[in-house]
PDB file of C-alpha atoms in Angstrom:
ATOM      1  CA  MET A1134      25.801  17.943 -23.497  1.00  0.00           C
ATOM      2  CA  ASP A1135      24.582  16.086 -20.159  1.00  0.00           C
ATOM      3  CA  GLN A1136      24.490  12.675 -21.217  1.00  0.00           C
ATOM      4  CA  SER A1137      22.978  11.390 -17.891  1.00  0.00           C
ATOM      5  CA  VAL A1138      19.923   9.486 -17.929  1.00  0.00           C
ATOM      6  CA  LEU A1139      16.583   9.242 -15.686  1.00  0.00           C
ATOM      7  CA  VAL A1140      16.166   5.616 -14.605  1.00  0.00           C
ATOM      8  CA  ALA A1141      12.874   4.800 -13.029  1.00  0.00           C
ATOM      9  CA  PHE A1142      12.580   1.873 -11.119  1.00  0.00           C
ATOM     10  CA  ASP A1143       9.228  -0.321  -9.634  1.00  0.00           C
ATOM     11  CA  PHE A1144      10.067  -1.850  -6.366  1.00  0.00           C
ATOM     12  CA  ASP A1145       8.234  -4.846  -5.916  1.00  0.00           C
ATOM     13  CA  GLN A1146       9.297  -7.486  -8.146  1.00  0.00           C
ATOM     14  CA  THR A1147      11.793  -5.498  -9.464  1.00  0.00           C
ATOM     15  CA  ILE A1148      14.383  -4.477  -7.141  1.00  0.00           C
ATOM     16  CA  CYS A1149      13.330  -6.918  -4.603  1.00  0.00           C
ATOM     17  CA  ASP A1150      12.182 -10.343  -5.690  1.00  0.00           C
ATOM     18  CA  ASN A1151       8.486 -10.597  -4.366  1.00  0.00           C
ATOM     19  CA  ASN A1152       5.730  -8.842  -3.596  1.00  0.00           C
ATOM     20  CA  THR A1153       6.422  -7.068  -0.049  1.00  0.00           C
ATOM     21  CA  ASP A1154       2.666  -6.595   0.663  1.00  0.00           C
ATOM     22  CA  VAL A1155       1.790 -10.145  -0.099  1.00  0.00           C
ATOM     23  CA  VAL A1156       5.039 -11.376   2.330  1.00  0.00           C
ATOM     24  CA  VAL A1157       3.810  -9.442   5.037  1.00  0.00           C
ATOM     25  CA  GLN A1158       0.130 -10.794   4.687  1.00  0.00           C
ATOM     26  CA  GLN A1159       1.749 -14.516   4.934  1.00  0.00           C
ATOM     27  CA  LEU A1160       2.279 -13.549   8.546  1.00  0.00           C
ATOM     28  CA  LEU A1161      -1.437 -13.782   9.499  1.00  0.00           C
ATOM     29  CA  PRO A1162      -3.418 -17.158   9.475  1.00  0.00           C
ATOM     30  CA  THR A1163      -5.231 -17.219   5.953  1.00  0.00           C
ATOM     31  CA  SER A1164      -8.057 -18.418   7.962  1.00  0.00           C
ATOM     32  CA  LEU A1165      -8.366 -14.843   9.241  1.00  0.00           C
ATOM     33  CA  ILE A1166      -9.086 -13.445   5.497  1.00  0.00           C
ATOM     34  CA  SER A1167     -12.618 -13.751   5.482  1.00  0.00           C
ATOM     35  CA  LYS A1168     -14.348 -12.995   1.951  1.00  0.00           C
ATOM     36  CA  GLU A1169     -15.621  -9.862   3.777  1.00  0.00           C
ATOM     37  CA  ILE A1170     -12.028  -8.521   4.141  1.00  0.00           C
ATOM     38  CA  GLN A1171     -11.097  -9.822   0.655  1.00  0.00           C
ATOM     39  CA  ASP A1172     -13.827  -8.443  -0.857  1.00  0.00           C
ATOM     40  CA  LEU A1173     -12.101  -4.558   0.294  1.00  0.00           C
ATOM     41  CA  TYR A1174     -10.090  -4.881  -2.120  1.00  0.00           C
ATOM     42  CA  LYS A1175     -12.632  -4.641  -4.861  1.00  0.00           C
ATOM     43  CA  SER A1176     -14.807  -2.526  -3.068  1.00  0.00           C
ATOM     44  CA  SER A1177     -12.393  -0.018  -1.411  1.00  0.00           C
ATOM     45  CA  GLY A1178      -8.735  -0.415  -3.225  1.00  0.00           C
ATOM     46  CA  TRP A1179      -5.540  -2.142  -2.011  1.00  0.00           C
ATOM     47  CA  VAL A1180      -4.715   0.532   0.686  1.00  0.00           C
ATOM     48  CA  ILE A1181      -8.250   0.124   2.628  1.00  0.00           C
ATOM     49  CA  TYR A1182      -7.429  -3.810   2.237  1.00  0.00           C
ATOM     50  CA  MET A1183      -3.980  -3.680   3.761  1.00  0.00           C
ATOM     51  CA  ASN A1184      -4.857  -1.348   6.254  1.00  0.00           C
ATOM     52  CA  LYS A1185      -7.460  -4.089   7.654  1.00  0.00           C
ATOM     53  CA  ILE A1186      -4.590  -7.039   7.029  1.00  0.00           C
ATOM     54  CA  PHE A1187      -1.819  -4.355   9.285  1.00  0.00           C
ATOM     55  CA  GLU A1188      -4.938  -4.561  11.811  1.00  0.00           C
ATOM     56  CA  LEU A1189      -5.073  -8.342  12.101  1.00  0.00           C
ATOM     57  CA  LEU A1190      -1.525  -8.544  12.281  1.00  0.00           C
ATOM     58  CA  LEU A1191      -1.386  -6.696  15.573  1.00  0.00           C
ATOM     59  CA  ASP A1192      -2.810  -9.624  17.533  1.00  0.00           C
ATOM     60  CA  PHE A1193      -0.084 -11.940  15.193  1.00  0.00           C
ATOM     61  CA  VAL A1194       3.431 -10.217  15.358  1.00  0.00           C
ATOM     62  CA  ASN A1195       4.946  -6.891  16.416  1.00  0.00           C
ATOM     63  CA  TYR A1196       6.525  -4.343  14.128  1.00  0.00           C
ATOM     64  CA  LYS A1197      10.021  -5.724  14.205  1.00  0.00           C
ATOM     65  CA  GLN A1198       8.823  -9.273  13.068  1.00  0.00           C
ATOM     66  CA  ILE A1199       7.270  -7.513   9.992  1.00  0.00           C
ATOM     67  CA  GLU A1200      10.562  -5.463   9.563  1.00  0.00           C
ATOM     68  CA  ASP A1201      12.275  -8.720   9.175  1.00  0.00           C
ATOM     69  CA  ALA A1202      10.431 -10.072   6.735  1.00  0.00           C
ATOM     70  CA  ILE A1203      10.654  -7.083   4.731  1.00  0.00           C
ATOM     71  CA  ILE A1204      14.440  -7.393   4.752  1.00  0.00           C
ATOM     72  CA  ASN A1205      14.766 -11.254   4.385  1.00  0.00           C
ATOM     73  CA  ILE A1206      13.101 -10.641   0.754  1.00  0.00           C
ATOM     74  CA  PRO A1207      15.947 -11.228  -1.621  1.00  0.00           C
ATOM     75  CA  ALA A1208      17.273  -8.959  -4.309  1.00  0.00           C
ATOM     76  CA  VAL A1209      16.428  -9.218  -7.877  1.00  0.00           C
ATOM     77  CA  ALA A1210      19.747 -11.230  -8.968  1.00  0.00           C
ATOM     78  CA  GLY A1211      22.049  -8.331 -10.054  1.00  0.00           C
ATOM     79  CA  ILE A1212      19.894  -5.706  -9.447  1.00  0.00           C
ATOM     80  CA  GLU A1213      22.141  -4.214  -6.296  1.00  0.00           C
ATOM     81  CA  GLU A1214      25.213  -3.905  -8.545  1.00  0.00           C
ATOM     82  CA  LEU A1215      22.783  -2.619 -11.483  1.00  0.00           C
ATOM     83  CA  LEU A1216      21.456   0.456  -9.221  1.00  0.00           C
ATOM     84  CA  THR A1217      25.279   1.021  -7.256  1.00  0.00           C
ATOM     85  CA  SER A1218      26.449   1.314 -11.262  1.00  0.00           C
ATOM     86  CA  LEU A1219      24.225   3.442 -12.549  1.00  0.00           C
ATOM     87  CA  LYS A1220      24.490   6.017  -9.770  1.00  0.00           C
ATOM     88  CA  ALA A1221      28.618   5.809 -10.144  1.00  0.00           C
ATOM     89  CA  SER A1222      27.898   6.347 -13.877  1.00  0.00           C
ATOM     90  CA  GLY A1223      25.946   9.900 -12.945  1.00  0.00           C
ATOM     91  CA  HIS A1224      22.635   8.495 -13.663  1.00  0.00           C
ATOM     92  CA  GLU A1225      19.645   9.123 -11.992  1.00  0.00           C
ATOM     93  CA  ILE A1226      17.523   6.830 -10.236  1.00  0.00           C
ATOM     94  CA  ILE A1227      14.299   7.043  -8.642  1.00  0.00           C
ATOM     95  CA  ILE A1228      11.417   4.456  -7.413  1.00  0.00           C
ATOM     96  CA  ILE A1229       7.987   4.841  -8.072  1.00  0.00           C
ATOM     97  CA  SER A1230       6.230   2.025  -6.013  1.00  0.00           C
ATOM     98  CA  ASP A1231       2.491   1.122  -4.903  1.00  0.00           C
ATOM     99  CA  SER A1232       4.626  -0.189  -1.931  1.00  0.00           C
ATOM    100  CA  ASN A1233       4.930   2.101   1.177  1.00  0.00           C
ATOM    101  CA  SER A1234       7.448   3.978   2.419  1.00  0.00           C
ATOM    102  CA  VAL A1235       7.967   1.747   5.333  1.00  0.00           C
ATOM    103  CA  PHE A1236       8.382  -1.384   3.551  1.00  0.00           C
ATOM    104  CA  VAL A1237      10.445   0.609   0.875  1.00  0.00           C
ATOM    105  CA  GLY A1238      12.939   2.399   3.017  1.00  0.00           C
ATOM    106  CA  HIS A1239      13.473  -0.237   5.502  1.00  0.00           C
ATOM    107  CA  TRP A1240      14.412  -2.845   2.594  1.00  0.00           C
ATOM    108  CA  LEU A1241      16.784   0.105   0.504  1.00  0.00           C
ATOM    109  CA  LYS A1242      18.773   1.100   4.229  1.00  0.00           C
ATOM    110  CA  ASN A1243      19.621  -2.661   5.356  1.00  0.00           C
ATOM    111  CA  ARG A1244      20.858  -3.034   1.907  1.00  0.00           C
ATOM    112  CA  LYS A1245      22.543   0.570   1.927  1.00  0.00           C
ATOM    113  CA  LEU A1246      21.211   1.426  -1.004  1.00  0.00           C
ATOM    114  CA  ASP A1247      19.460   4.164   0.149  1.00  0.00           C
ATOM    115  CA  HIS A1248      21.796   6.727  -0.901  1.00  0.00           C
ATOM    116  CA  VAL A1249      21.816   5.684  -4.159  1.00  0.00           C
ATOM    117  CA  ILE A1250      18.077   6.583  -5.226  1.00  0.00           C
ATOM    118  CA  SER A1251      17.815  10.485  -5.495  1.00  0.00           C
ATOM    119  CA  HIS A1252      13.595  10.423  -4.557  1.00  0.00           C
ATOM    120  CA  VAL A1253      10.981   7.115  -3.524  1.00  0.00           C
ATOM    121  CA  PHE A1254       7.314   7.786  -4.709  1.00  0.00           C
ATOM    122  CA  THR A1255       5.428   5.534  -2.826  1.00  0.00           C
ATOM    123  CA  ASN A1256       2.256   5.364  -0.428  1.00  0.00           C
ATOM    124  CA  PRO A1257       3.386   6.764   2.993  1.00  0.00           C
ATOM    125  CA  ALA A1258       3.019   4.909   5.948  1.00  0.00           C
ATOM    126  CA  HIS A1259       4.061   4.845   9.674  1.00  0.00           C
ATOM    127  CA  PHE A1260       3.913   2.509  13.022  1.00  0.00           C
ATOM    128  CA  ASP A1261       1.669   4.071  15.659  1.00  0.00           C
ATOM    129  CA  ILE A1262       2.409   3.877  18.926  1.00  0.00           C
ATOM    130  CA  ALA A1263       0.939   0.493  19.518  1.00  0.00           C
ATOM    131  CA  GLY A1264       2.781  -1.311  16.728  1.00  0.00           C
ATOM    132  CA  ARG A1265       0.136  -1.046  14.113  1.00  0.00           C
ATOM    133  CA  LEU A1266       1.229   0.024  10.397  1.00  0.00           C
ATOM    134  CA  TRP A1267      -0.843   2.671   8.942  1.00  0.00           C
ATOM    135  CA  VAL A1268      -0.441   3.103   4.802  1.00  0.00           C
ATOM    136  CA  HIS A1269      -2.274   6.211   3.037  1.00  0.00           C
ATOM    137  CA  PRO A1270      -2.848   6.778  -0.443  1.00  0.00           C
ATOM    138  CA  TYR A1271       0.045   8.615  -2.090  1.00  0.00           C
ATOM    139  CA  HIS A1272      -2.708  10.768  -4.011  1.00  0.00           C
ATOM    140  CA  MET A1273      -6.203  10.344  -5.040  1.00  0.00           C
ATOM    141  CA  GLN A1274      -6.755  10.558  -8.781  1.00  0.00           C
ATOM    142  CA  HIS A1275      -9.644   9.444 -11.372  1.00  0.00           C
ATOM    143  CA  ALA A1276      -7.886  10.862 -14.525  1.00  0.00           C
ATOM    144  CA  CYS A1277      -6.251   7.598 -15.591  1.00  0.00           C
ATOM    145  CA  SER A1278      -7.582   4.299 -15.368  1.00  0.00           C
ATOM    146  CA  LEU A1279      -4.938   2.316 -16.125  1.00  0.00           C
ATOM    147  CA  SER A1280      -3.803   3.181 -12.481  1.00  0.00           C
ATOM    148  CA  ALA A1281      -4.764   2.519  -9.344  1.00  0.00           C
ATOM    149  CA  ILE A1282      -7.136   5.656  -7.646  1.00  0.00           C
ATOM    150  CA  ASN A1283      -4.173   6.282  -4.668  1.00  0.00           C
ATOM    151  CA  LEU A1284      -1.561   6.073  -7.163  1.00  0.00           C
ATOM    152  CA  CYS A1285      -1.016   6.790 -10.876  1.00  0.00           C
ATOM    153  CA  LYS A1286       2.856   6.160 -11.942  1.00  0.00           C
ATOM    154  CA  GLY A1287       2.586   8.093 -15.310  1.00  0.00           C
ATOM    155  CA  GLN A1288       1.557  11.177 -13.640  1.00  0.00           C
ATOM    156  CA  ILE A1289       4.590  11.129 -10.979  1.00  0.00           C
ATOM    157  CA  LEU A1290       7.266  10.268 -13.702  1.00  0.00           C
ATOM    158  CA  MET A1291       6.101  12.983 -15.612  1.00  0.00           C
ATOM    159  CA  ASP A1292       5.505  15.392 -12.989  1.00  0.00           C
ATOM    160  CA  TYR A1293       9.116  14.855 -11.855  1.00  0.00           C
ATOM    161  CA  ILE A1294      10.447  15.389 -15.159  1.00  0.00           C
ATOM    162  CA  GLN A1295       9.059  18.476 -15.613  1.00  0.00           C
ATOM    163  CA  GLU A1296       9.812  19.063 -11.693  1.00  0.00           C
ATOM    164  CA  ARG A1297      13.377  18.211 -12.949  1.00  0.00           C
ATOM    165  CA  ARG A1298      13.203  20.613 -16.054  1.00  0.00           C
ATOM    166  CA  LYS A1299      12.543  23.341 -14.128  1.00  0.00           C
ATOM    167  CA  GLN A1300      15.513  22.822 -11.840  1.00  0.00           C
ATOM    168  CA  GLY A1301      17.643  23.345 -15.164  1.00  0.00           C
ATOM    169  CA  LYS A1302      18.098  19.156 -15.605  1.00  0.00           C
ATOM    170  CA  ASN A1303      17.254  17.878 -18.707  1.00  0.00           C
ATOM    171  CA  PHE A1304      17.698  14.035 -19.278  1.00  0.00           C
ATOM    172  CA  LYS A1305      19.252  12.660 -22.184  1.00  0.00           C
ATOM    173  CA  ARG A1306      17.077   9.446 -22.322  1.00  0.00           C
ATOM    174  CA  ILE A1307      14.286   7.948 -19.773  1.00  0.00           C
ATOM    175  CA  ILE A1308      14.541   4.346 -18.759  1.00  0.00           C
ATOM    176  CA  TYR A1309      11.368   2.719 -16.957  1.00  0.00           C
ATOM    177  CA  ILE A1310      12.009  -0.693 -15.534  1.00  0.00           C
ATOM    178  CA  GLY A1311       8.910  -2.698 -14.107  1.00  0.00           C
ATOM    179  CA  ASP A1312       7.169  -6.205 -14.124  1.00  0.00           C
ATOM    180  CA  GLY A1313       3.272  -4.817 -13.260  1.00  0.00           C
ATOM    181  CA  LYS A1314       0.086  -3.791 -14.440  1.00  0.00           C
ATOM    182  CA  ASN A1315       0.459  -0.065 -13.050  1.00  0.00           C
ATOM    183  CA  ASP A1316       3.591   0.278 -14.788  1.00  0.00           C
ATOM    184  CA  LEU A1317       1.942  -0.040 -18.119  1.00  0.00           C
ATOM    185  CA  CYS A1318       0.897   3.486 -17.863  1.00  0.00           C
ATOM    186  CA  PRO A1319       4.253   5.409 -17.109  1.00  0.00           C
ATOM    187  CA  ILE A1320       5.765   3.237 -20.391  1.00  0.00           C
ATOM    188  CA  LEU A1321       3.139   4.590 -22.548  1.00  0.00           C
ATOM    189  CA  ARG A1322       4.281   8.076 -21.784  1.00  0.00           C
ATOM    190  CA  LEU A1323       7.660   7.333 -23.101  1.00  0.00           C
ATOM    191  CA  SER A1324       9.132   8.829 -25.868  1.00  0.00           C
ATOM    192  CA  GLU A1325      10.818   7.062 -28.787  1.00  0.00           C
ATOM    193  CA  THR A1326      13.902   7.940 -27.464  1.00  0.00           C
ATOM    194  CA  ASP A1327      13.344   6.227 -24.042  1.00  0.00           C
ATOM    195  CA  LEU A1328      13.712   2.640 -23.131  1.00  0.00           C
ATOM    196  CA  ALA A1329      10.389   0.935 -21.472  1.00  0.00           C
ATOM    197  CA  CYS A1330      12.234  -2.261 -19.503  1.00  0.00           C
ATOM    198  CA  PRO A1331       9.346  -5.035 -18.853  1.00  0.00           C
ATOM    199  CA  ARG A1332      10.384  -8.256 -16.855  1.00  0.00           C
ATOM    200  CA  LYS A1333       9.771 -10.966 -18.820  1.00  0.00           C
ATOM    201  CA  ASN A1334       7.034 -13.130 -17.802  1.00  0.00           C
ATOM    202  CA  TYR A1335       5.401 -11.163 -15.616  1.00  0.00           C
ATOM    203  CA  ALA A1336       2.230  -9.182 -15.862  1.00  0.00           C
ATOM    204  CA  LEU A1337       3.469  -5.740 -17.561  1.00  0.00           C
ATOM    205  CA  GLU A1338       4.362  -8.155 -20.883  1.00  0.00           C
ATOM    206  CA  ASP A1339       0.952  -9.430 -20.598  1.00  0.00           C
ATOM    207  CA  GLN A1340      -0.300  -6.125 -20.835  1.00  0.00           C
ATOM    208  CA  LEU A1341       1.859  -5.382 -23.809  1.00  0.00           C
ATOM    209  CA  ASN A1342       0.936  -8.295 -25.774  1.00  0.00           C
ATOM    210  CA  LYS A1343      -3.358  -6.956 -25.065  1.00  0.00           C
ATOM    211  CA  LEU A1344      -2.387  -3.377 -26.684  1.00  0.00           C
ATOM    212  CA  SER A1345      -5.187  -3.113 -28.729  1.00  0.00           C
ATOM    213  CA  ASP A1346      -2.921  -0.501 -30.682  1.00  0.00           C
ATOM    214  CA  SER A1347       0.890  -1.067 -31.053  1.00  0.00           C
ATOM    215  CA  ALA A1348       1.614   2.509 -31.847  1.00  0.00           C
ATOM    216  CA  LEU A1349       0.630   3.304 -28.341  1.00  0.00           C
ATOM    217  CA  MET A1350       4.162   2.322 -27.597  1.00  0.00           C
ATOM    218  CA  LYS A1351       6.752   4.368 -28.787  1.00  0.00           C
ATOM    219  CA  ALA A1352       9.259   3.618 -26.380  1.00  0.00           C
ATOM    220  CA  LYS A1353      12.116   0.728 -27.502  1.00  0.00           C
ATOM    221  CA  ILE A1354      11.444  -2.229 -25.410  1.00  0.00           C
ATOM    222  CA  VAL A1355      14.182  -4.445 -23.684  1.00  0.00           C
ATOM    223  CA  PHE A1356      12.625  -7.299 -21.604  1.00  0.00           C
ATOM    224  CA  TRP A1357      14.950  -8.668 -18.953  1.00  0.00           C
ATOM    225  CA  HIS A1358      15.049 -11.686 -16.360  1.00  0.00           C
ATOM    226  CA  ASN A1359      17.241 -10.163 -13.915  1.00  0.00           C
ATOM    227  CA  GLY A1360      19.897  -7.362 -13.288  1.00  0.00           C
ATOM    228  CA  ILE A1361      22.694  -9.252 -14.884  1.00  0.00           C
ATOM    229  CA  ASP A1362      21.082  -9.593 -18.381  1.00  0.00           C
ATOM    230  CA  LEU A1363      19.127  -6.342 -18.053  1.00  0.00           C
ATOM    231  CA  ARG A1364      22.889  -4.574 -17.647  1.00  0.00           C
ATOM    232  CA  HIS A1365      24.026  -6.321 -20.401  1.00  0.00           C
ATOM    233  CA  SER A1366      21.307  -4.901 -22.510  1.00  0.00           C
ATOM    234  CA  LEU A1367      21.378  -1.183 -20.784  1.00  0.00           C
ATOM    235  CA  GLU A1368      25.232  -0.958 -21.583  1.00  0.00           C
ATOM    236  CA  GLU A1369      24.430  -1.279 -25.067  1.00  0.00           C
ATOM    237  CA  ILE A1370      22.919   1.998 -24.957  1.00  0.00           C
ATOM    238  CA  VAL A1371      23.571   3.917 -21.615  1.00  0.00           C
ATOM    239  CA  LYS A1372      26.898   4.917 -20.752  1.00  0.00           C
ATOM    240  CA  PHE A1373      28.342   3.299 -17.708  1.00  0.00           C
ATOM    241  CA  SER A1374      31.733   4.402 -15.849  1.00  0.00           C
ATOM    242  CA  GLN A1375      34.538   1.656 -16.080  1.00  0.00           C
TER     243      GLN A1375
END
């Protein structure tokens, strides 16, 4: 019987120990982020807001400085070892992130972790010839009120599980590991045999505490601070190779 597990990770504040968009935004003098620009987030969404930030950044930094800011973000303690151990144990790892493909891809490649991840689902991005970064929505959705219009993590997770099932891959268990508000949707879609792993003292924990109906949460909840204690908890449930 197949004992492999699908482990879905968020990226910001879950694998890398900061928010990639915020780190890059800090390269820009705060005086240039006017109220009009700040209001873009509320009126048009995070992707539109960040594209405006990237436009402004073009006058202050080049693409190399942006990439360096990303690779200098530290990993959550113990998370790199957890990722490689999960992969070595035959489990499948995906990332579902509202960051973008340039940031996630560059960070993983720099740490030689890109080969550990089966698939990264995130907003596609690219640098143009002038060195400006452009980010595009992963998709546009209106069905899920828990998620941003540009990316529903729950739908992505369910679609991936269905796709792998069609390919003949049936996972024994699904584990979802995250920290933010947009990680609530995927963990509410998990079953009783699955694990939901919210990072302690982050927004996802608050979202769980605010649930009006606790019965909506079917999966077992495993809180964690870093990759070290998370591995200890997972070892009680998931098979790791020695």
